[in-house]
Amino acid sequence: MTTHPRLRSQPQVKRPCPDCGAALIKRSSNSEHLLLSKTFLVCKNAVCGATFAGIDEITHRLSPPSRPNVDIQLPYAPSAIRRGVLRVLGLPTDREDPLSVRQVSVGQENRL
């Protein structure tokens, strides 16, 4: 994926304007569903003045809730599933240094 030339020189913004690269400001949001809302954005650059409409959608869980809503059947993200399986197996997750859990030299892996 290539970056738009005007977006490269701009300081990092949460959501850049696709036309000029300035920050977009969320003007309003209308909830369409528990997991979906329509969002209206405006470019912070007064010279540009572009406005946009978009969709914000919750698609996956990253961690389990303390009290889940029984009306929502939301899948876990593949990365969250992978981390959970690694924890159950006692293997390092992405955030851990693999060598800090267990150091095995070449040729010794079959002896463990």
PDB file of N, CA and C in Angstrom:
ATOM      1  N   MET A   1       0.847  -1.178   0.000  1.00  0.00           N
ATOM      2  CA  MET A   1       0.000   0.000   0.000  1.00  0.00           C
ATOM      3  C   MET A   1       0.888   1.235   0.000  1.00  0.00           C
ATOM      4  N   THR A   2       0.622   2.158  -0.884  1.00  0.00           N
ATOM      5  CA  THR A   2       1.409   3.383  -0.942  1.00  0.00           C
ATOM      6  C   THR A   2       0.679   4.499  -0.219  1.00  0.00           C
ATOM      7  N   THR A   3       1.457   5.424   0.313  1.00  0.00           N
ATOM      8  CA  THR A   3       0.896   6.563   1.026  1.00  0.00           C
ATOM      9  C   THR A   3       0.734   7.725   0.066  1.00  0.00           C
ATOM     10  N   HIS A   4      -0.362   8.426   0.185  1.00  0.00           N
ATOM     11  CA  HIS A   4      -0.618   9.606  -0.635  1.00  0.00           C
ATOM     12  C   HIS A   4       0.501  10.611  -0.366  1.00  0.00           C
ATOM     13  N   PRO A   5       1.086  11.264  -1.396  1.00  0.00           N
ATOM     14  CA  PRO A   5       2.219  12.180  -1.196  1.00  0.00           C
ATOM     15  C   PRO A   5       1.949  13.284  -0.177  1.00  0.00           C
ATOM     16  N   ARG A   6       0.748  13.830  -0.163  1.00  0.00           N
ATOM     17  CA  ARG A   6       0.442  14.912   0.776  1.00  0.00           C
ATOM     18  C   ARG A   6       0.340  14.405   2.214  1.00  0.00           C
ATOM     19  N   LEU A   7       0.087  13.125   2.394  1.00  0.00           N
ATOM     20  CA  LEU A   7      -0.068  12.578   3.743  1.00  0.00           C
ATOM     21  C   LEU A   7       1.278  12.279   4.392  1.00  0.00           C
ATOM     22  N   ARG A   8       2.330  12.083   3.609  1.00  0.00           N
ATOM     23  CA  ARG A   8       3.647  11.732   4.152  1.00  0.00           C
ATOM     24  C   ARG A   8       4.261  12.839   4.986  1.00  0.00           C
ATOM     25  N   SER A   9       4.120  14.090   4.559  1.00  0.00           N
ATOM     26  CA  SER A   9       4.791  15.192   5.240  1.00  0.00           C
ATOM     27  C   SER A   9       4.019  15.701   6.455  1.00  0.00           C
ATOM     28  N   GLN A  10       2.774  15.314   6.607  1.00  0.00           N
ATOM     29  CA  GLN A  10       1.951  15.784   7.714  1.00  0.00           C
ATOM     30  C   GLN A  10       2.328  15.058   9.003  1.00  0.00           C
ATOM     31  N   PRO A  11       2.252  15.752  10.148  1.00  0.00           N
ATOM     32  CA  PRO A  11       2.442  15.036  11.409  1.00  0.00           C
ATOM     33  C   PRO A  11       1.323  14.010  11.561  1.00  0.00           C
ATOM     34  N   GLN A  12       1.577  12.993  12.379  1.00  0.00           N
ATOM     35  CA  GLN A  12       0.579  11.936  12.512  1.00  0.00           C
ATOM     36  C   GLN A  12      -0.719  12.478  13.095  1.00  0.00           C
ATOM     37  N   VAL A  13      -1.806  12.200  12.406  1.00  0.00           N
ATOM     38  CA  VAL A  13      -3.133  12.556  12.882  1.00  0.00           C
ATOM     39  C   VAL A  13      -3.939  11.268  12.972  1.00  0.00           C
ATOM     40  N   LYS A  14      -4.965  11.281  13.818  1.00  0.00           N
ATOM     41  CA  LYS A  14      -5.766  10.074  13.992  1.00  0.00           C
ATOM     42  C   LYS A  14      -6.393   9.628  12.681  1.00  0.00           C
ATOM     43  N   ARG A  15      -7.000  10.546  11.995  1.00  0.00           N
ATOM     44  CA  ARG A  15      -7.616  10.234  10.708  1.00  0.00           C
ATOM     45  C   ARG A  15      -7.354  11.397   9.768  1.00  0.00           C
ATOM     46  N   PRO A  16      -6.474  11.245   8.777  1.00  0.00           N
ATOM     47  CA  PRO A  16      -6.170  12.362   7.882  1.00  0.00           C
ATOM     48  C   PRO A  16      -7.219  12.526   6.781  1.00  0.00           C
ATOM     49  N   CYS A  17      -7.369  13.750   6.345  1.00  0.00           N
ATOM     50  CA  CYS A  17      -8.227  14.053   5.205  1.00  0.00           C
ATOM     51  C   CYS A  17      -7.598  13.403   3.971  1.00  0.00           C
ATOM     52  N   PRO A  18      -8.358  12.645   3.198  1.00  0.00           N
ATOM     53  CA  PRO A  18      -7.781  12.011   2.013  1.00  0.00           C
ATOM     54  C   PRO A  18      -7.408  13.010   0.921  1.00  0.00           C
ATOM     55  N   ASP A  19      -7.909  14.250   1.007  1.00  0.00           N
ATOM     56  CA  ASP A  19      -7.604  15.256  -0.003  1.00  0.00           C
ATOM     57  C   ASP A  19      -6.361  16.069   0.335  1.00  0.00           C
ATOM     58  N   CYS A  20      -6.272  16.590   1.569  1.00  0.00           N
ATOM     59  CA  CYS A  20      -5.152  17.485   1.897  1.00  0.00           C
ATOM     60  C   CYS A  20      -4.231  16.944   2.992  1.00  0.00           C
ATOM     61  N   GLY A  21      -4.657  15.924   3.726  1.00  0.00           N
ATOM     62  CA  GLY A  21      -3.817  15.342   4.771  1.00  0.00           C
ATOM     63  C   GLY A  21      -4.011  15.944   6.152  1.00  0.00           C
ATOM     64  N   ALA A  22      -4.788  17.019   6.273  1.00  0.00           N
ATOM     65  CA  ALA A  22      -5.052  17.611   7.592  1.00  0.00           C
ATOM     66  C   ALA A  22      -5.951  16.673   8.398  1.00  0.00           C
ATOM     67  N   ALA A  23      -6.072  16.942   9.681  1.00  0.00           N
ATOM     68  CA  ALA A  23      -6.892  16.099  10.553  1.00  0.00           C
ATOM     69  C   ALA A  23      -8.372  16.221  10.204  1.00  0.00           C
ATOM     70  N   LEU A  24      -9.078  15.115  10.325  1.00  0.00           N
ATOM     71  CA  LEU A  24     -10.527  15.129  10.191  1.00  0.00           C
ATOM     72  C   LEU A  24     -11.138  15.211  11.582  1.00  0.00           C
ATOM     73  N   ILE A  25     -12.214  15.968  11.705  1.00  0.00           N
ATOM     74  CA  ILE A  25     -12.922  16.121  12.971  1.00  0.00           C
ATOM     75  C   ILE A  25     -14.274  15.440  12.840  1.00  0.00           C
ATOM     76  N   LYS A  26     -14.618  14.622  13.844  1.00  0.00           N
ATOM     77  CA  LYS A  26     -15.926  13.969  13.846  1.00  0.00           C
ATOM     78  C   LYS A  26     -16.973  14.996  14.263  1.00  0.00           C
ATOM     79  N   ARG A  27     -17.879  15.319  13.349  1.00  0.00           N
ATOM     80  CA  ARG A  27     -18.920  16.307  13.625  1.00  0.00           C
ATOM     81  C   ARG A  27     -20.083  15.687  14.381  1.00  0.00           C
ATOM     82  N   SER A  28     -20.527  14.532  13.906  1.00  0.00           N
ATOM     83  CA  SER A  28     -21.639  13.853  14.566  1.00  0.00           C
ATOM     84  C   SER A  28     -21.618  12.380  14.200  1.00  0.00           C
ATOM     85  N   SER A  29     -22.419  11.632  14.923  1.00  0.00           N
ATOM     86  CA  SER A  29     -22.505  10.204  14.699  1.00  0.00           C
ATOM     87  C   SER A  29     -23.914   9.745  15.045  1.00  0.00           C
ATOM     88  N   ASN A  30     -24.526   8.978  14.174  1.00  0.00           N
ATOM     89  CA  ASN A  30     -25.870   8.442  14.399  1.00  0.00           C
ATOM     90  C   ASN A  30     -25.786   6.934  14.543  1.00  0.00           C
ATOM     91  N   SER A  31     -26.257   6.423  15.662  1.00  0.00           N
ATOM     92  CA  SER A  31     -26.239   4.982  15.891  1.00  0.00           C
ATOM     93  C   SER A  31     -27.306   4.316  15.035  1.00  0.00           C
ATOM     94  N   GLU A  32     -26.878   3.381  14.211  1.00  0.00           N
ATOM     95  CA  GLU A  32     -27.798   2.625  13.363  1.00  0.00           C
ATOM     96  C   GLU A  32     -28.142   1.288  14.014  1.00  0.00           C
ATOM     97  N   HIS A  33     -27.229   0.799  14.856  1.00  0.00           N
ATOM     98  CA  HIS A  33     -27.329  -0.514  15.491  1.00  0.00           C
ATOM     99  C   HIS A  33     -26.336  -0.512  16.640  1.00  0.00           C
ATOM    100  N   LEU A  34     -26.397  -1.492  17.526  1.00  0.00           N
ATOM    101  CA  LEU A  34     -25.434  -1.575  18.628  1.00  0.00           C
ATOM    102  C   LEU A  34     -23.989  -1.609  18.137  1.00  0.00           C
ATOM    103  N   LEU A  35     -23.779  -2.173  16.955  1.00  0.00           N
ATOM    104  CA  LEU A  35     -22.423  -2.350  16.439  1.00  0.00           C
ATOM    105  C   LEU A  35     -22.109  -1.461  15.241  1.00  0.00           C
ATOM    106  N   LEU A  36     -23.020  -0.573  14.872  1.00  0.00           N
ATOM    107  CA  LEU A  36     -22.838   0.211  13.650  1.00  0.00           C
ATOM    108  C   LEU A  36     -23.329   1.639  13.847  1.00  0.00           C
ATOM    109  N   SER A  37     -22.526   2.603  13.407  1.00  0.00           N
ATOM    110  CA  SER A  37     -22.963   3.998  13.444  1.00  0.00           C
ATOM    111  C   SER A  37     -22.488   4.716  12.185  1.00  0.00           C
ATOM    112  N   LYS A  38     -23.273   5.689  11.762  1.00  0.00           N
ATOM    113  CA  LYS A  38     -22.914   6.523  10.619  1.00  0.00           C
ATOM    114  C   LYS A  38     -22.237   7.765  11.179  1.00  0.00           C
ATOM    115  N   THR A  39     -21.064   8.093  10.650  1.00  0.00           N
ATOM    116  CA  THR A  39     -20.253   9.189  11.165  1.00  0.00           C
ATOM    117  C   THR A  39     -20.083  10.262  10.093  1.00  0.00           C
ATOM    118  N   PHE A  40     -20.134  11.510  10.527  1.00  0.00           N
ATOM    119  CA  PHE A  40     -19.920  12.640   9.626  1.00  0.00           C
ATOM    120  C   PHE A  40     -18.636  13.346  10.041  1.00  0.00           C
ATOM    121  N   LEU A  41     -17.734  13.551   9.071  1.00  0.00           N
ATOM    122  CA  LEU A  41     -16.418  14.126   9.326  1.00  0.00           C
ATOM    123  C   LEU A  41     -16.221  15.383   8.500  1.00  0.00           C
ATOM    124  N   VAL A  42     -15.430  16.321   9.038  1.00  0.00           N
ATOM    125  CA  VAL A  42     -15.101  17.541   8.307  1.00  0.00           C
ATOM    126  C   VAL A  42     -13.596  17.769   8.431  1.00  0.00           C
ATOM    127  N   CYS A  43     -12.987  18.236   7.355  1.00  0.00           N
ATOM    128  CA  CYS A  43     -11.557  18.526   7.351  1.00  0.00           C
ATOM    129  C   CYS A  43     -11.286  19.758   8.205  1.00  0.00           C
ATOM    130  N   LYS A  44     -10.245  19.671   9.028  1.00  0.00           N
ATOM    131  CA  LYS A  44      -9.868  20.781   9.911  1.00  0.00           C
ATOM    132  C   LYS A  44      -9.260  21.947   9.126  1.00  0.00           C
ATOM    133  N   ASN A  45      -8.758  21.679   7.942  1.00  0.00           N
ATOM    134  CA  ASN A  45      -8.167  22.702   7.086  1.00  0.00           C
ATOM    135  C   ASN A  45      -9.299  23.504   6.428  1.00  0.00           C
ATOM    136  N   ALA A  46      -9.468  24.758   6.843  1.00  0.00           N
ATOM    137  CA  ALA A  46     -10.556  25.601   6.331  1.00  0.00           C
ATOM    138  C   ALA A  46     -10.452  25.822   4.826  1.00  0.00           C
ATOM    139  N   VAL A  47      -9.236  25.843   4.285  1.00  0.00           N
ATOM    140  CA  VAL A  47      -9.057  26.035   2.845  1.00  0.00           C
ATOM    141  C   VAL A  47      -9.589  24.823   2.089  1.00  0.00           C
ATOM    142  N   CYS A  48      -9.356  23.632   2.612  1.00  0.00           N
ATOM    143  CA  CYS A  48      -9.844  22.401   1.983  1.00  0.00           C
ATOM    144  C   CYS A  48     -11.359  22.290   2.166  1.00  0.00           C
ATOM    145  N   GLY A  49     -11.793  22.238   3.423  1.00  0.00           N
ATOM    146  CA  GLY A  49     -13.223  22.216   3.727  1.00  0.00           C
ATOM    147  C   GLY A  49     -13.982  20.967   3.319  1.00  0.00           C
ATOM    148  N   ALA A  50     -13.294  19.892   3.005  1.00  0.00           N
ATOM    149  CA  ALA A  50     -13.980  18.670   2.580  1.00  0.00           C
ATOM    150  C   ALA A  50     -14.809  18.084   3.722  1.00  0.00           C
ATOM    151  N   THR A  51     -15.926  17.486   3.380  1.00  0.00           N
ATOM    152  CA  THR A  51     -16.765  16.793   4.362  1.00  0.00           C
ATOM    153  C   THR A  51     -16.991  15.366   3.885  1.00  0.00           C
ATOM    154  N   PHE A  52     -17.170  14.464   4.834  1.00  0.00           N
ATOM    155  CA  PHE A  52     -17.293  13.043   4.517  1.00  0.00           C
ATOM    156  C   PHE A  52     -18.340  12.390   5.402  1.00  0.00           C
ATOM    157  N   ALA A  53     -18.894  11.317   4.910  1.00  0.00           N
ATOM    158  CA  ALA A  53     -19.759  10.443   5.701  1.00  0.00           C
ATOM    159  C   ALA A  53     -19.134   9.060   5.647  1.00  0.00           C
ATOM    160  N   GLY A  54     -19.206   8.351   6.739  1.00  0.00           N
ATOM    161  CA  GLY A  54     -18.631   7.018   6.777  1.00  0.00           C
ATOM    162  C   GLY A  54     -19.349   6.144   7.785  1.00  0.00           C
ATOM    163  N   ILE A  55     -18.890   4.940   7.889  1.00  0.00           N
ATOM    164  CA  ILE A  55     -19.478   3.953   8.786  1.00  0.00           C
ATOM    165  C   ILE A  55     -18.430   3.519   9.802  1.00  0.00           C
ATOM    166  N   ASP A  56     -18.807   3.540  11.083  1.00  0.00           N
ATOM    167  CA  ASP A  56     -17.985   2.959  12.147  1.00  0.00           C
ATOM    168  C   ASP A  56     -18.651   1.655  12.537  1.00  0.00           C
ATOM    169  N   GLU A  57     -17.900   0.559  12.433  1.00  0.00           N
ATOM    170  CA  GLU A  57     -18.472  -0.748  12.721  1.00  0.00           C
ATOM    171  C   GLU A  57     -17.579  -1.516  13.679  1.00  0.00           C
ATOM    172  N   ILE A  58     -18.177  -2.106  14.685  1.00  0.00           N
ATOM    173  CA  ILE A  58     -17.455  -3.004  15.587  1.00  0.00           C
ATOM    174  C   ILE A  58     -17.566  -4.391  14.972  1.00  0.00           C
ATOM    175  N   THR A  59     -16.424  -4.993  14.642  1.00  0.00           N
ATOM    176  CA  THR A  59     -16.437  -6.264  13.924  1.00  0.00           C
ATOM    177  C   THR A  59     -15.944  -7.453  14.735  1.00  0.00           C
ATOM    178  N   HIS A  60     -15.054  -7.223  15.715  1.00  0.00           N
ATOM    179  CA  HIS A  60     -14.461  -8.324  16.482  1.00  0.00           C
ATOM    180  C   HIS A  60     -14.225  -7.908  17.924  1.00  0.00           C
ATOM    181  N   ARG A  61     -14.168  -8.876  18.792  1.00  0.00           N
ATOM    182  CA  ARG A  61     -13.743  -8.649  20.176  1.00  0.00           C
ATOM    183  C   ARG A  61     -12.237  -8.844  20.249  1.00  0.00           C
ATOM    184  N   LEU A  62     -11.589  -8.053  21.096  1.00  0.00           N
ATOM    185  CA  LEU A  62     -10.161  -8.231  21.356  1.00  0.00           C
ATOM    186  C   LEU A  62      -9.926  -8.845  22.729  1.00  0.00           C
ATOM    187  N   SER A  63     -10.858  -8.631  23.640  1.00  0.00           N
ATOM    188  CA  SER A  63     -10.780  -9.239  24.970  1.00  0.00           C
ATOM    189  C   SER A  63     -12.204  -9.476  25.467  1.00  0.00           C
ATOM    190  N   PRO A  64     -12.390 -10.439  26.365  1.00  0.00           N
ATOM    191  CA  PRO A  64     -13.742 -10.741  26.834  1.00  0.00           C
ATOM    192  C   PRO A  64     -14.269  -9.661  27.775  1.00  0.00           C
ATOM    193  N   PRO A  65     -15.565  -9.368  27.703  1.00  0.00           N
ATOM    194  CA  PRO A  65     -16.158  -8.389  28.618  1.00  0.00           C
ATOM    195  C   PRO A  65     -16.418  -9.029  29.981  1.00  0.00           C
ATOM    196  N   SER A  66     -16.508  -8.209  31.016  1.00  0.00           N
ATOM    197  CA  SER A  66     -16.828  -8.752  32.338  1.00  0.00           C
ATOM    198  C   SER A  66     -18.292  -9.183  32.400  1.00  0.00           C
ATOM    199  N   ARG A  67     -19.163  -8.467  31.690  1.00  0.00           N
ATOM    200  CA  ARG A  67     -20.584  -8.835  31.614  1.00  0.00           C
ATOM    201  C   ARG A  67     -21.038  -8.753  30.160  1.00  0.00           C
ATOM    202  N   PRO A  68     -20.959  -9.850  29.420  1.00  0.00           N
ATOM    203  CA  PRO A  68     -21.316  -9.800  27.999  1.00  0.00           C
ATOM    204  C   PRO A  68     -22.806  -9.553  27.772  1.00  0.00           C
ATOM    205  N   ASN A  69     -23.104  -8.853  26.693  1.00  0.00           N
ATOM    206  CA  ASN A  69     -24.479  -8.621  26.264  1.00  0.00           C
ATOM    207  C   ASN A  69     -24.934  -9.861  25.500  1.00  0.00           C
ATOM    208  N   VAL A  70     -25.963 -10.534  25.995  1.00  0.00           N
ATOM    209  CA  VAL A  70     -26.417 -11.780  25.372  1.00  0.00           C
ATOM    210  C   VAL A  70     -27.030 -11.546  23.990  1.00  0.00           C
ATOM    211  N   ASP A  71     -27.383 -10.314  23.676  1.00  0.00           N
ATOM    212  CA  ASP A  71     -27.964 -10.000  22.372  1.00  0.00           C
ATOM    213  C   ASP A  71     -26.916  -9.860  21.273  1.00  0.00           C
ATOM    214  N   ILE A  72     -25.648  -9.859  21.641  1.00  0.00           N
ATOM    215  CA  ILE A  72     -24.575  -9.668  20.664  1.00  0.00           C
ATOM    216  C   ILE A  72     -23.749 -10.944  20.534  1.00  0.00           C
ATOM    217  N   GLN A  73     -23.640 -11.433  19.323  1.00  0.00           N
ATOM    218  CA  GLN A  73     -22.780 -12.575  19.017  1.00  0.00           C
ATOM    219  C   GLN A  73     -21.637 -12.053  18.159  1.00  0.00           C
ATOM    220  N   LEU A  74     -20.545 -11.671  18.808  1.00  0.00           N
ATOM    221  CA  LEU A  74     -19.432 -11.030  18.124  1.00  0.00           C
ATOM    222  C   LEU A  74     -18.220 -11.954  18.166  1.00  0.00           C
ATOM    223  N   PRO A  75     -17.619 -12.263  17.020  1.00  0.00           N
ATOM    224  CA  PRO A  75     -16.453 -13.156  17.028  1.00  0.00           C
ATOM    225  C   PRO A  75     -15.224 -12.457  17.600  1.00  0.00           C
ATOM    226  N   TYR A  76     -14.283 -13.275  18.055  1.00  0.00           N
ATOM    227  CA  TYR A  76     -13.001 -12.740  18.509  1.00  0.00           C
ATOM    228  C   TYR A  76     -12.088 -12.567  17.306  1.00  0.00           C
ATOM    229  N   ALA A  77     -11.244 -11.553  17.371  1.00  0.00           N
ATOM    230  CA  ALA A  77     -10.264 -11.322  16.309  1.00  0.00           C
ATOM    231  C   ALA A  77      -9.284 -12.489  16.286  1.00  0.00           C
ATOM    232  N   PRO A  78      -8.788 -12.880  15.110  1.00  0.00           N
ATOM    233  CA  PRO A  78      -7.822 -13.979  15.040  1.00  0.00           C
ATOM    234  C   PRO A  78      -6.614 -13.770  15.955  1.00  0.00           C
ATOM    235  N   SER A  79      -6.143 -12.537  16.083  1.00  0.00           N
ATOM    236  CA  SER A  79      -4.987 -12.279  16.954  1.00  0.00           C
ATOM    237  C   SER A  79      -5.335 -12.533  18.414  1.00  0.00           C
ATOM    238  N   ALA A  80      -6.568 -12.225  18.833  1.00  0.00           N
ATOM    239  CA  ALA A  80      -6.991 -12.477  20.212  1.00  0.00           C
ATOM    240  C   ALA A  80      -7.097 -13.972  20.468  1.00  0.00           C
ATOM    241  N   ILE A  81      -7.595 -14.720  19.501  1.00  0.00           N
ATOM    242  CA  ILE A  81      -7.684 -16.176  19.639  1.00  0.00           C
ATOM    243  C   ILE A  81      -6.287 -16.764  19.758  1.00  0.00           C
ATOM    244  N   ARG A  82      -5.369 -16.300  18.909  1.00  0.00           N
ATOM    245  CA  ARG A  82      -3.992 -16.802  18.931  1.00  0.00           C
ATOM    246  C   ARG A  82      -3.341 -16.547  20.287  1.00  0.00           C
ATOM    247  N   ARG A  83      -3.491 -15.322  20.827  1.00  0.00           N
ATOM    248  CA  ARG A  83      -2.907 -15.003  22.136  1.00  0.00           C
ATOM    249  C   ARG A  83      -3.475 -15.900  23.225  1.00  0.00           C
ATOM    250  N   GLY A  84      -4.791 -16.150  23.182  1.00  0.00           N
ATOM    251  CA  GLY A  84      -5.420 -17.015  24.182  1.00  0.00           C
ATOM    252  C   GLY A  84      -4.894 -18.431  24.124  1.00  0.00           C
ATOM    253  N   VAL A  85      -4.745 -18.969  22.925  1.00  0.00           N
ATOM    254  CA  VAL A  85      -4.216 -20.328  22.763  1.00  0.00           C
ATOM    255  C   VAL A  85      -2.776 -20.394  23.251  1.00  0.00           C
ATOM    256  N   LEU A  86      -1.966 -19.399  22.905  1.00  0.00           N
ATOM    257  CA  LEU A  86      -0.570 -19.384  23.350  1.00  0.00           C
ATOM    258  C   LEU A  86      -0.479 -19.333  24.873  1.00  0.00           C
ATOM    259  N   ARG A  87      -1.353 -18.549  25.508  1.00  0.00           N
ATOM    260  CA  ARG A  87      -1.354 -18.479  26.979  1.00  0.00           C
ATOM    261  C   ARG A  87      -1.698 -19.826  27.590  1.00  0.00           C
ATOM    262  N   VAL A  88      -2.722 -20.494  27.050  1.00  0.00           N
ATOM    263  CA  VAL A  88      -3.134 -21.802  27.566  1.00  0.00           C
ATOM    264  C   VAL A  88      -2.003 -22.812  27.420  1.00  0.00           C
ATOM    265  N   LEU A  89      -1.279 -22.742  26.322  1.00  0.00           N
ATOM    266  CA  LEU A  89      -0.164 -23.662  26.079  1.00  0.00           C
ATOM    267  C   LEU A  89       1.103 -23.268  26.830  1.00  0.00           C
ATOM    268  N   GLY A  90       1.087 -22.110  27.473  1.00  0.00           N
ATOM    269  CA  GLY A  90       2.271 -21.649  28.195  1.00  0.00           C
ATOM    270  C   GLY A  90       3.371 -21.134  27.290  1.00  0.00           C
ATOM    271  N   LEU A  91       3.016 -20.758  26.074  1.00  0.00           N
ATOM    272  CA  LEU A  91       3.992 -20.242  25.113  1.00  0.00           C
ATOM    273  C   LEU A  91       3.971 -18.720  25.136  1.00  0.00           C
ATOM    274  N   PRO A  92       5.044 -18.084  24.668  1.00  0.00           N
ATOM    275  CA  PRO A  92       5.085 -16.617  24.677  1.00  0.00           C
ATOM    276  C   PRO A  92       4.075 -16.030  23.695  1.00  0.00           C
ATOM    277  N   THR A  93       3.463 -14.930  24.107  1.00  0.00           N
ATOM    278  CA  THR A  93       2.568 -14.202  23.209  1.00  0.00           C
ATOM    279  C   THR A  93       3.389 -13.169  22.460  1.00  0.00           C
ATOM    280  N   ASP A  94       2.766 -12.416  21.586  1.00  0.00           N
ATOM    281  CA  ASP A  94       3.473 -11.416  20.780  1.00  0.00           C
ATOM    282  C   ASP A  94       4.186 -10.381  21.640  1.00  0.00           C
ATOM    283  N   ARG A  95       3.672 -10.113  22.818  1.00  0.00           N
ATOM    284  CA  ARG A  95       4.226  -9.061  23.663  1.00  0.00           C
ATOM    285  C   ARG A  95       5.388  -9.539  24.520  1.00  0.00           C
ATOM    286  N   GLU A  96       5.651 -10.813  24.524  1.00  0.00           N
ATOM    287  CA  GLU A  96       6.734 -11.341  25.342  1.00  0.00           C
ATOM    288  C   GLU A  96       7.936 -11.674  24.472  1.00  0.00           C
ATOM    289  N   ASP A  97       9.095 -11.652  25.076  1.00  0.00           N
ATOM    290  CA  ASP A  97      10.318 -12.051  24.398  1.00  0.00           C
ATOM    291  C   ASP A  97      10.370 -13.573  24.391  1.00  0.00           C
ATOM    292  N   PRO A  98      10.398 -14.223  23.220  1.00  0.00           N
ATOM    293  CA  PRO A  98      10.386 -15.684  23.172  1.00  0.00           C
ATOM    294  C   PRO A  98      11.530 -16.321  23.957  1.00  0.00           C
ATOM    295  N   LEU A  99      12.675 -15.663  24.035  1.00  0.00           N
ATOM    296  CA  LEU A  99      13.807 -16.255  24.743  1.00  0.00           C
ATOM    297  C   LEU A  99      13.676 -16.133  26.255  1.00  0.00           C
ATOM    298  N   SER A 100      12.812 -15.245  26.739  1.00  0.00           N
ATOM    299  CA  SER A 100      12.681 -15.081  28.181  1.00  0.00           C
ATOM    300  C   SER A 100      11.887 -16.222  28.808  1.00  0.00           C
ATOM    301  N   VAL A 101      11.091 -16.932  28.021  1.00  0.00           N
ATOM    302  CA  VAL A 101      10.289 -18.022  28.552  1.00  0.00           C
ATOM    303  C   VAL A 101      11.121 -19.280  28.701  1.00  0.00           C
ATOM    304  N   ARG A 102      11.864 -19.611  27.671  1.00  0.00           N
ATOM    305  CA  ARG A 102      12.658 -20.832  27.701  1.00  0.00           C
ATOM    306  C   ARG A 102      13.756 -20.702  26.657  1.00  0.00           C
ATOM    307  N   GLN A 103      14.980 -20.914  27.068  1.00  0.00           N
ATOM    308  CA  GLN A 103      16.083 -20.860  26.119  1.00  0.00           C
ATOM    309  C   GLN A 103      16.544 -22.275  25.817  1.00  0.00           C
ATOM    310  N   VAL A 104      16.535 -22.611  24.546  1.00  0.00           N
ATOM    311  CA  VAL A 104      16.944 -23.937  24.105  1.00  0.00           C
ATOM    312  C   VAL A 104      18.029 -23.754  23.067  1.00  0.00           C
ATOM    313  N   SER A 105      19.145 -24.429  23.262  1.00  0.00           N
ATOM    314  CA  SER A 105      20.206 -24.340  22.266  1.00  0.00           C
ATOM    315  C   SER A 105      19.960 -25.377  21.183  1.00  0.00           C
ATOM    316  N   VAL A 106      20.556 -25.163  20.028  1.00  0.00           N
ATOM    317  CA  VAL A 106      20.385 -26.064  18.898  1.00  0.00           C
ATOM    318  C   VAL A 106      20.892 -27.446  19.288  1.00  0.00           C
ATOM    319  N   GLY A 107      20.108 -28.470  18.979  1.00  0.00           N
ATOM    320  CA  GLY A 107      20.480 -29.838  19.297  1.00  0.00           C
ATOM    321  C   GLY A 107      19.906 -30.326  20.617  1.00  0.00           C
ATOM    322  N   GLN A 108      19.405 -29.438  21.467  1.00  0.00           N
ATOM    323  CA  GLN A 108      18.853 -29.849  22.751  1.00  0.00           C
ATOM    324  C   GLN A 108      17.331 -29.887  22.751  1.00  0.00           C
ATOM    325  N   GLU A 109      16.679 -29.446  21.675  1.00  0.00           N
ATOM    326  CA  GLU A 109      15.231 -29.356  21.687  1.00  0.00           C
ATOM    327  C   GLU A 109      14.550 -30.712  21.869  1.00  0.00           C
ATOM    328  N   ASN A 110      15.175 -31.822  21.446  1.00  0.00           N
ATOM    329  CA  ASN A 110      14.562 -33.139  21.597  1.00  0.00           C
ATOM    330  C   ASN A 110      14.713 -33.695  23.007  1.00  0.00           C
ATOM    331  N   ARG A 111      15.578 -33.145  23.817  1.00  0.00           N
ATOM    332  CA  ARG A 111      15.812 -33.650  25.169  1.00  0.00           C
ATOM    333  C   ARG A 111      14.829 -33.085  26.184  1.00  0.00           C
ATOM    334  N   LEU A 112      14.080 -32.055  25.832  1.00  0.00           N
ATOM    335  CA  LEU A 112      13.155 -31.430  26.783  1.00  0.00           C
ATOM    336  C   LEU A 112      11.904 -32.228  26.981  1.00  0.00           C
TER     337      LEU A 112
END
